CSV table of C-alpha atoms and ligand atoms in Angstrom, one decimal:
chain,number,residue,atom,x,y,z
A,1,UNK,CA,0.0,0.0,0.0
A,2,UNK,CA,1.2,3.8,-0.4
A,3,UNK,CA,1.5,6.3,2.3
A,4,UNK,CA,-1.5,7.6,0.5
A,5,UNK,CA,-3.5,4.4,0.6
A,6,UNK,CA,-3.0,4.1,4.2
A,7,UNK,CA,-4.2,7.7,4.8
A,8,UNK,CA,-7.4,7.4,3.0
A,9,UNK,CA,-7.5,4.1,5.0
A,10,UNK,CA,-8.1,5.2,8.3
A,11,UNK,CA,-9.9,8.4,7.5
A,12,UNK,CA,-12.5,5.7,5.8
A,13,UNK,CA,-12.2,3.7,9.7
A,14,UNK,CA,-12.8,7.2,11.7
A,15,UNK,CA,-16.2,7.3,9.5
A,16,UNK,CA,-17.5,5.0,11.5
A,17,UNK,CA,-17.1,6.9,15.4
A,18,UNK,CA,-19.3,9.6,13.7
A,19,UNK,CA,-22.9,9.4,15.5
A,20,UNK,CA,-26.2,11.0,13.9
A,21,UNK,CA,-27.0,14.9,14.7
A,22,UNK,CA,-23.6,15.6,15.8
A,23,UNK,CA,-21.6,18.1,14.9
A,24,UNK,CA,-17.3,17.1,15.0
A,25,UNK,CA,-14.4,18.6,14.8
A,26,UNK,CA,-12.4,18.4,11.8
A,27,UNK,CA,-8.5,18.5,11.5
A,28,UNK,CA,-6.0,19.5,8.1
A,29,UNK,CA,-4.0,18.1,5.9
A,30,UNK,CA,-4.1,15.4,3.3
A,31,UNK,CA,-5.1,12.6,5.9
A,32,UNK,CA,-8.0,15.1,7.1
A,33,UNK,CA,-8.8,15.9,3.4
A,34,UNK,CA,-9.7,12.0,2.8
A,35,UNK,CA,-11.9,12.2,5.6
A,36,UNK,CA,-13.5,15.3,4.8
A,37,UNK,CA,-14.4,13.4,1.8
A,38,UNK,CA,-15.6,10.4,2.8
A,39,UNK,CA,-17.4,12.7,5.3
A,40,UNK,CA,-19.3,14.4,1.9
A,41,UNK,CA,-20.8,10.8,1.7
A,42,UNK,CA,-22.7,10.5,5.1
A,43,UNK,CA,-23.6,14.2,5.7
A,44,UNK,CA,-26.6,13.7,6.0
A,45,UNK,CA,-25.9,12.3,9.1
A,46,UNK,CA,-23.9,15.4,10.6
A,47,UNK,CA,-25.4,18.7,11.8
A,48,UNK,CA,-22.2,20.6,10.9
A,49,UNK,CA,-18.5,20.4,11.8
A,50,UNK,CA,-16.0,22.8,13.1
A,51,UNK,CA,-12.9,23.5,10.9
A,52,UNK,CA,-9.5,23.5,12.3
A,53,UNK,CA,-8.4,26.3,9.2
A,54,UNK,CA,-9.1,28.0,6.5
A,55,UNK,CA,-8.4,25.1,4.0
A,56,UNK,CA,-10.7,22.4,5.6
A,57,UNK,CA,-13.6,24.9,6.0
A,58,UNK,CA,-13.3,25.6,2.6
A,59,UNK,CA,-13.2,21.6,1.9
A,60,UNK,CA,-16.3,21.2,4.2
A,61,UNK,CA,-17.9,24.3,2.3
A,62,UNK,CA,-17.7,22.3,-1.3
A,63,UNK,CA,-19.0,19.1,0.1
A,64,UNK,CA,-22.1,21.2,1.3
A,65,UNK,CA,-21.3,20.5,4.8
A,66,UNK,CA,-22.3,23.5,6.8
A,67,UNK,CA,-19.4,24.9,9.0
A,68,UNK,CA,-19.8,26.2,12.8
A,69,UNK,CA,-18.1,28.2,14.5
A,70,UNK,CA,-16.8,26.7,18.1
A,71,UNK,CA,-17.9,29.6,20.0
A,72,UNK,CA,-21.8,28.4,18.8
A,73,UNK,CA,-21.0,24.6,19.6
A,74,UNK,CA,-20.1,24.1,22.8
A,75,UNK,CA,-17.7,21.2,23.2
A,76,UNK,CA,-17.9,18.7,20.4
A,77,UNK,CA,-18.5,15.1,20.9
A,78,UNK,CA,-15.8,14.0,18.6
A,79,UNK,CA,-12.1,15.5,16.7
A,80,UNK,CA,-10.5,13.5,14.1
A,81,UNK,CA,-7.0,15.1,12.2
A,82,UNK,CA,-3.6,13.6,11.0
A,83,UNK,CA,-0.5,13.9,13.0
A,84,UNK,CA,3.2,14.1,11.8
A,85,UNK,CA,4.8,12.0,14.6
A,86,UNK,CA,2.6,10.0,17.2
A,87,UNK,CA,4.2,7.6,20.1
A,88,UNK,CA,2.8,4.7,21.0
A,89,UNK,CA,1.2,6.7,24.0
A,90,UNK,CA,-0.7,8.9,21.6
A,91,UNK,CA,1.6,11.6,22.3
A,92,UNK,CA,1.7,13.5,18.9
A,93,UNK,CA,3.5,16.1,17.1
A,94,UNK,CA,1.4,18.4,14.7
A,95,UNK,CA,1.3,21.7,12.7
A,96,UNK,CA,3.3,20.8,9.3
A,97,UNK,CA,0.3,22.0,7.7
A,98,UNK,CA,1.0,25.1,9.6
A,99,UNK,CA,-2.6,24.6,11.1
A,100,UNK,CA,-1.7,24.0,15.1
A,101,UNK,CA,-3.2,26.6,17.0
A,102,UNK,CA,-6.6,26.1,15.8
A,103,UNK,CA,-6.0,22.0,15.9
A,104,UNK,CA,-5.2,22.4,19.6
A,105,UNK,CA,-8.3,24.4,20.3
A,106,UNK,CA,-10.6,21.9,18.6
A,107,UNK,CA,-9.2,19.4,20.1
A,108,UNK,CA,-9.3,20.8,23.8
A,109,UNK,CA,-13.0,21.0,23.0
A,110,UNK,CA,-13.6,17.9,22.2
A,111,UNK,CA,-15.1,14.9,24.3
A,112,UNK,CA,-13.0,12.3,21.7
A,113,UNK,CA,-9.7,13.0,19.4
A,114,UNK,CA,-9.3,10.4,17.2
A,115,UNK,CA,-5.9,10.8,15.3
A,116,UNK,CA,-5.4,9.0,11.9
A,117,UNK,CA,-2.2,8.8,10.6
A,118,UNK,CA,-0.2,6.0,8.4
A,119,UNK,CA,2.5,3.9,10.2
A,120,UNK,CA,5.6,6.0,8.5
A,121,UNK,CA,4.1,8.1,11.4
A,122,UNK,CA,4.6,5.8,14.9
A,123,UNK,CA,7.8,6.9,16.7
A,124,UNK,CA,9.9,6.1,19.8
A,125,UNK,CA,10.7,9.4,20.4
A,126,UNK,CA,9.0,12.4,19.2
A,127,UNK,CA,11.3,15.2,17.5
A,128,UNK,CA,12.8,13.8,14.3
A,129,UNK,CA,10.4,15.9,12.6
A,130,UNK,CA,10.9,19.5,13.1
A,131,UNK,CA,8.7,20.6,16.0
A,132,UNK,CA,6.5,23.5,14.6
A,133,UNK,CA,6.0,26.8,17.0
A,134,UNK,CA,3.7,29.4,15.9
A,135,UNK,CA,4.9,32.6,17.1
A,136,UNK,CA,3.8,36.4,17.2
A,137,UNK,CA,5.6,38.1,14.9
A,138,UNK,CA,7.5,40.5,16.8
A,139,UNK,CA,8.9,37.7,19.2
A,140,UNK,CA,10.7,36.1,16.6
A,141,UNK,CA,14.3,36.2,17.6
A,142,UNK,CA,13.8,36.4,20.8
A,143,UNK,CA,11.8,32.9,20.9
A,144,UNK,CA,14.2,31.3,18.5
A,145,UNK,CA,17.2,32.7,21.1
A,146,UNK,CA,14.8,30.7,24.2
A,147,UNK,CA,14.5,27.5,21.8
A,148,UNK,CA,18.3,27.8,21.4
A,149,UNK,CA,19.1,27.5,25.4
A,150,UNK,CA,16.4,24.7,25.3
A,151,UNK,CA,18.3,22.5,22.9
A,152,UNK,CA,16.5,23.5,19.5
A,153,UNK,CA,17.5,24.4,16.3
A,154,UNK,CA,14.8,26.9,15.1
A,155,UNK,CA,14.2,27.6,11.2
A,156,UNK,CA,11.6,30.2,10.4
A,157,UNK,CA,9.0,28.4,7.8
A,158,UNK,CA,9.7,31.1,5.0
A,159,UNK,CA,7.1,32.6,3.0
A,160,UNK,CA,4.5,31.4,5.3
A,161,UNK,CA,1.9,33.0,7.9
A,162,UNK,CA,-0.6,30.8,9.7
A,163,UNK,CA,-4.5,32.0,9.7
A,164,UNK,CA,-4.4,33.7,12.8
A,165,UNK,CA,-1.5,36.3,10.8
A,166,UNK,CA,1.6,34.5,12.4
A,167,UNK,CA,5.0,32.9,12.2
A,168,UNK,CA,6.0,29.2,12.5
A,169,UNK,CA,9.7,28.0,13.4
A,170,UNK,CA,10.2,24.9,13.2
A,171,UNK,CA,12.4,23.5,15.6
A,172,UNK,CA,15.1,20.8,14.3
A,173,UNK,CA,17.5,18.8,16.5
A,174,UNK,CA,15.0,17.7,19.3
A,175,UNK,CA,14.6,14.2,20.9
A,176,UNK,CA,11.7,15.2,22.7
A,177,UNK,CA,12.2,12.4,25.9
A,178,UNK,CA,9.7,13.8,28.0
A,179,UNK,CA,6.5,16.0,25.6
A,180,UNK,CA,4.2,17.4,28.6
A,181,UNK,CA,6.9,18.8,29.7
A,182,UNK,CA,8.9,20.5,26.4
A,183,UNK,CA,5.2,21.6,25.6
A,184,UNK,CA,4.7,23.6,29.0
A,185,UNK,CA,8.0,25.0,28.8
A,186,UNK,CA,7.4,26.7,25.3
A,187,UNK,CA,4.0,27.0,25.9
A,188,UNK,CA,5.4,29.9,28.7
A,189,UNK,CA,7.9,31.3,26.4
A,190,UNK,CA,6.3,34.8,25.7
A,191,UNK,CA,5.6,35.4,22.0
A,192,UNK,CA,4.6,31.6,21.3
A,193,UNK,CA,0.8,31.1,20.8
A,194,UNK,CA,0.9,27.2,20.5
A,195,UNK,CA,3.8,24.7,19.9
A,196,UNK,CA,2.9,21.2,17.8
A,197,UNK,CA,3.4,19.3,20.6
A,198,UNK,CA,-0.2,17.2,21.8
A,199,UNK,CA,1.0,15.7,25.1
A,200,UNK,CA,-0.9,17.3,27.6
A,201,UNK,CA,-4.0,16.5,25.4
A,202,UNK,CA,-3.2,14.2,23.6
A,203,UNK,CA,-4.7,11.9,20.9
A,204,UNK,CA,-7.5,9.4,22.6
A,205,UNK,CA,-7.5,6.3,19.9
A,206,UNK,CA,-4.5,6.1,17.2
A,207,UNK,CA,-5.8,4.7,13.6
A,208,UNK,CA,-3.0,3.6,12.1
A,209,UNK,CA,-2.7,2.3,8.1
A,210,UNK,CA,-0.5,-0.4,7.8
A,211,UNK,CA,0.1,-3.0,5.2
A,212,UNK,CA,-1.8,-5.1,7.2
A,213,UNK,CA,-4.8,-3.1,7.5
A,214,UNK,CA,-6.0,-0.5,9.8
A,215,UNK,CA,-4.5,-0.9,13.8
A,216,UNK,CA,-6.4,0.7,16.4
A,217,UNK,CA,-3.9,2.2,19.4
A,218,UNK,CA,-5.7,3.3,22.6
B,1,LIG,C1,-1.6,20.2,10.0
B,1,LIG,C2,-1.3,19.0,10.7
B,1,LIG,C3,-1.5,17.7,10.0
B,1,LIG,O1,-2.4,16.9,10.7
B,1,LIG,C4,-0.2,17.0,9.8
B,1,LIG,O2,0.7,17.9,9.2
B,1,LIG,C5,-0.3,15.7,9.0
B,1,LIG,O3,-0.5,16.0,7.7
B,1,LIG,P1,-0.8,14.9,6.6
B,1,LIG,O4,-2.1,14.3,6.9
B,1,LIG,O5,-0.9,15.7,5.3
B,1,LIG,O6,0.3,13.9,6.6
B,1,LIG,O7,-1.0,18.9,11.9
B,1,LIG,O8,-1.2,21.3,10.7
């Protein structure tokens, strides 16, 4: 099977945690983009979803599937979106899409987060790919100086600005032994909004797309 296969795999398997009348959360990136679309096929079933970026609420838009904003929902019953890196312990790294801020606030609204990723994704230890940081602008250097005396090696995403109108760095060089804790500590760095590290929330069931078939982690 390709990587691809094995995304629109699982997003096929999380159709099946979506219950009648509910309205979900809804993540980005290519593995979220299958499930948007086999989303298009049962909508009929939803009463909206909640759209973790600009990109999947315009994907929800052209399947017809009305899009909510969070502050009209209330906590949602169920999240489902890709990761970059997951542990065995659910423990994920996200935001290559750039999309991280808005992922963690669905997801810290919602009762369920079901992460769907393909197995190139499962790691011992989180930090082999670049840990993404969104950042306010003006903090810039001094947050890459912080990441520096933590251990990092911050690049600044070029040519890119996340929806809410900031930066990312993404931070090479990591092996990120202990996440709750690397996420609080740049969590409190001033100038970071969100880092891509899901730890202290993190993913609640792991479909994974193997050559084998789907795997369920929980
Ligand atoms: C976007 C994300 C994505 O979930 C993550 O980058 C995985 O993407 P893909 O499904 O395309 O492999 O966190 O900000």
């Amino acid at each position: 099977m390709t990587p691809d296969e094995k995304k629109k795999a699982v997003a096929d398997a999380a159709l099946a945690y979506v219950e009648s009348g509910w309205v979900i959360g809804v993540g980005t990136g290519s593995t979220a983009n299958h499930f948007i679309d086999g989303l298009a096929k049962i909508k009929g079933k939803l009463d909206g979803a909640v759209a973790s970026s600009v990109a999947t609420a315009e994907r929800l838009k052209k399947h017809s599937i009305p899009v909510l904003d969070l502050n009209a929902t209330g906590d949602l019953p169920l999240y489902v979106d890709g990761a970059d890196e997951s542990t065995k312990h659910l423990h994920l790294i996200k935001g290559g899409g750039g999309a991280l801020t808005r992922e963690k606030i669905v997801a810290a609204a919602s009762k369920k987060f079901v992460c769907i990723a393909d197995d190139a994704k499962l790691v011992d230890v989180l930090g082999k790919f670049p840990l993404p940081v969104e950042v306010i602008p003006m903090a810039r250097s001094l947050v890459a100086r912080r990441i520096v005396e933590l251990g990092g090696q911050p690049v600044l995403r070029e040519g890119f600005k996340t929806d809410n109108g900031n930066i990312i760095l993404d931070v090479h060089g990591l092996s990120i032994l202990n996440p709750p804790e690397l996420e609080a500590k740049l969590d409190h760095l001033a100038g970071v909004v969100t880092n891509g590290l899901f730890a202290r929330r993190p993913a609640d069931v792991l479909l994974l797309g193997t050559d084998q078939g789907v795997k369920t982690l929980t």
